[in-house]
CSV table of C-alpha atoms in Angstrom, one decimal:
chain,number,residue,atom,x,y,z
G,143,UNK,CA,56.7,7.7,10.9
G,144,UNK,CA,56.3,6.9,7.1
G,145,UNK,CA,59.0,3.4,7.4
G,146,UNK,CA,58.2,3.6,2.8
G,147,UNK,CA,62.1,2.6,2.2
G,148,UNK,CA,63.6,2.0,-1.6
G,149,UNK,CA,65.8,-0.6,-0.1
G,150,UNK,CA,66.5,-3.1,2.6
G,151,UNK,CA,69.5,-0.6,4.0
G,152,UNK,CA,67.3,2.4,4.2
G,153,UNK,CA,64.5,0.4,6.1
G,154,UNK,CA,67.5,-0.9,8.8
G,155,UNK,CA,68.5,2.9,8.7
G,156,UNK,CA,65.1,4.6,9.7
G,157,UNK,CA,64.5,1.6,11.9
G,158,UNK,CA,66.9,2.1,13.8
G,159,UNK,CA,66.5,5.4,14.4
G,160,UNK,CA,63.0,4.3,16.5
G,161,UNK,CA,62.8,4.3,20.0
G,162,UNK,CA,64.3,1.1,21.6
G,163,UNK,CA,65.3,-0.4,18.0
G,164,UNK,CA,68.0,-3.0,18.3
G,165,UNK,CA,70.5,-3.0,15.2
G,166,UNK,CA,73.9,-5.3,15.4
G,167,UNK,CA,77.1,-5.3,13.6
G,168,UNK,CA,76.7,-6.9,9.9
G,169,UNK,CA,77.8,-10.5,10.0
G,170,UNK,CA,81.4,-11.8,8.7
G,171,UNK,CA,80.9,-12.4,4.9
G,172,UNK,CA,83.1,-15.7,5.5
G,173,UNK,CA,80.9,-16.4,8.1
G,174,UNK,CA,78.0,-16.0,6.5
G,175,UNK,CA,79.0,-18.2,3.4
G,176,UNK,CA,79.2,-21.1,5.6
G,177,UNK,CA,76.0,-20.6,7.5
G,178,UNK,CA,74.5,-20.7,3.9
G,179,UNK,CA,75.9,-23.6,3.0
G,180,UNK,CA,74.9,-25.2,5.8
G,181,UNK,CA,71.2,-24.0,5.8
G,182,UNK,CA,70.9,-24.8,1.8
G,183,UNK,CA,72.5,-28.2,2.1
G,184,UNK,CA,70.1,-29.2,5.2
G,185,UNK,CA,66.6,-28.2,2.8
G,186,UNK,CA,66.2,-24.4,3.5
G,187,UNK,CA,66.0,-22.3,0.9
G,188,UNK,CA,67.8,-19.1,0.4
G,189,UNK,CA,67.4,-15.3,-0.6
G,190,UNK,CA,70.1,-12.6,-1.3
G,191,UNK,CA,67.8,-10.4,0.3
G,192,UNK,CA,68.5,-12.2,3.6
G,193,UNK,CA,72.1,-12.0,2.6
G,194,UNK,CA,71.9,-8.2,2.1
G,195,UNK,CA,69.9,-7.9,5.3
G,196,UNK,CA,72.6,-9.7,7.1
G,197,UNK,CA,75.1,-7.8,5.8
G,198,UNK,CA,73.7,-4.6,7.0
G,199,UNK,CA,72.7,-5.5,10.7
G,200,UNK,CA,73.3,-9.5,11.8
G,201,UNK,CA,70.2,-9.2,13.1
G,202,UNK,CA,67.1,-6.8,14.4
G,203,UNK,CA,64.9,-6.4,17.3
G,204,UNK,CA,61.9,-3.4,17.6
G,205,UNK,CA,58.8,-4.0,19.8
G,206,UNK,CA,58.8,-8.1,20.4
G,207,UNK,CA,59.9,-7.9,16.0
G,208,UNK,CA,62.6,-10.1,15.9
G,209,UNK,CA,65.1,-10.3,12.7
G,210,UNK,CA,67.2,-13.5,13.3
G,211,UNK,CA,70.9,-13.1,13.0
G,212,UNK,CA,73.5,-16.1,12.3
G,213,UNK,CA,76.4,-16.8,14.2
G,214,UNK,CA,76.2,-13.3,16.5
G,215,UNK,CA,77.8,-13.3,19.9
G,216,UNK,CA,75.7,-10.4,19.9
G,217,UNK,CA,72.2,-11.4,19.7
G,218,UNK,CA,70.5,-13.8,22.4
G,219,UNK,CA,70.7,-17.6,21.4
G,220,UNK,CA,66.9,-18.0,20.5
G,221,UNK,CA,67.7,-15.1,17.9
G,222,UNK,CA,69.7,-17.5,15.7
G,223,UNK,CA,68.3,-18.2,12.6
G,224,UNK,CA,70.2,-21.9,12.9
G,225,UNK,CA,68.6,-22.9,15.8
G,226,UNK,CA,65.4,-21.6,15.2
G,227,UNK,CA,64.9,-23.3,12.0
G,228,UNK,CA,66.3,-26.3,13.4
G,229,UNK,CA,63.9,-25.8,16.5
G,230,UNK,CA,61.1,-25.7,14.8
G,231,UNK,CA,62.4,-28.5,12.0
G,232,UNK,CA,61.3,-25.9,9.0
G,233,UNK,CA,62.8,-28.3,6.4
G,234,UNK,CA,60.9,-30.9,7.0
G,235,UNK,CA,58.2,-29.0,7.9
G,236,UNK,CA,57.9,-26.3,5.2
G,237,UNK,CA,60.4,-28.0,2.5
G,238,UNK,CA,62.3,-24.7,0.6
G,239,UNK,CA,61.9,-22.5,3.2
G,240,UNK,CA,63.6,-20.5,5.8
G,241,UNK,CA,62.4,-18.6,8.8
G,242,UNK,CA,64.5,-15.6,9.6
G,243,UNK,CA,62.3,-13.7,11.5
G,244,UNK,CA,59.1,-14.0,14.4
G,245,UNK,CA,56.7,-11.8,16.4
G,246,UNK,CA,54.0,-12.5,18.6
G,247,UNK,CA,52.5,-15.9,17.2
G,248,UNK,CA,53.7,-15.2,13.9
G,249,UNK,CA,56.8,-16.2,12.2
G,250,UNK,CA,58.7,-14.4,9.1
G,251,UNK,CA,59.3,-17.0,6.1
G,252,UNK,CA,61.1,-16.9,3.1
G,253,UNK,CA,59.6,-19.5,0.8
G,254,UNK,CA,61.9,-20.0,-1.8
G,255,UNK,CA,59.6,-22.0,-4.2
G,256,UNK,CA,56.8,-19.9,-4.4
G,257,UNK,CA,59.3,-16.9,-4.3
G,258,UNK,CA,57.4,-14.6,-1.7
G,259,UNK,CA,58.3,-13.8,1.8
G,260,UNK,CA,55.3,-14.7,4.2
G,261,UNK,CA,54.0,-14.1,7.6
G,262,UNK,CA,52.3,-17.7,8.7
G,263,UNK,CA,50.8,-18.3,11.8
G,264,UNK,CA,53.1,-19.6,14.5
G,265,UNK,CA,50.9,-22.6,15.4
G,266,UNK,CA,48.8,-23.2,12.7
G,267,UNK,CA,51.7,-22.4,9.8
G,268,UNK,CA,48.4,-20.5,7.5
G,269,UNK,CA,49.5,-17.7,5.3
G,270,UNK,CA,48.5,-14.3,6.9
G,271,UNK,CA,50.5,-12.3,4.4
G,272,UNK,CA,52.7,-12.5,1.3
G,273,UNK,CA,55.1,-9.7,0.0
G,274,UNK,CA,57.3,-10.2,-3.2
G,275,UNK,CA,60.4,-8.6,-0.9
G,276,UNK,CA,61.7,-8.9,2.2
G,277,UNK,CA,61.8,-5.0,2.4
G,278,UNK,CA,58.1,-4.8,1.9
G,279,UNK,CA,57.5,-7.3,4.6
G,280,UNK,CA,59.7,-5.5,6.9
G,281,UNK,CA,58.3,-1.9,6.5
G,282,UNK,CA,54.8,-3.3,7.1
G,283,UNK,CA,55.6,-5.2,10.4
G,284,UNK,CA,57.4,-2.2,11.6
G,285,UNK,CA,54.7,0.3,10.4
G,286,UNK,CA,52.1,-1.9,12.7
G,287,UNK,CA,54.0,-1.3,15.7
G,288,UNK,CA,55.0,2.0,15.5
């Protein structure tokens, strides 16, 4: 399956579509403003991208690829982007940055001053990949596990 999307809803759409794909119900826009807030004003950065992501499905889950959501009652607990960044202490850790995503030994990373979305190594925090979008970094994780 060629997962080559124009946009973040068209990659959620033909993800979804796969075998055992987990979409959820797009989070509460009021919701989701204070969640913001509250992840900006603790040292996280922020992307609209996650925003539109958000918007589309509060979270994602395909072969152990987790999307974080925020706030679901949906999505288990360790799929909350709050408490994972606050788990792993990503502020301090990675100052600018948010993780919204993990799989395997590899976490998904938004790194607001260098403006690229990463894959880093769970235990280590190295760079494995960089992608100027969210999208791109989405359709390649999901290409490698279909």
């Amino acid at each position: 399956m060629n997962m080559r999307a124009k946009n973040t809803r068209e990659t959620i759409t033909r993800a979804s579509a796969l075998p055992f794909a987990e979409t959820y119900k797009p989070c509460d826009t009021d919701q989701l403003e204070k969640f913001i807030d509250r992840l900006i004003t603790s040292g996280h950065g922020w992307s609209d991208e996650i925003t539109d992501f958000l918007t589309i499905s509060n979270g994602f889950f395909y072969n152990g690829i987790y999307v974080y959501s925020l706030g679901s009652d949906e999505t288990p607990d360790f799929m909350d982007m709050i408490t994972a960044n606050l788990q792993w202490d990503i502020a301090d850790r990675l100052p600018g940055c948010v993780m919204f995503g993990r799989s395997d030994e590899e976490v998904y990373v938004y790194n607001q001053p260098e403006n690229k979305f990463q894959i880093l190594d769970l235990t280590g925090w190295d760079e494995y990949y960089a992608f100027d979008t969210m999208n791109e970094l989405l359709e390649f994780v999901i290409s490698e596990r279909i």
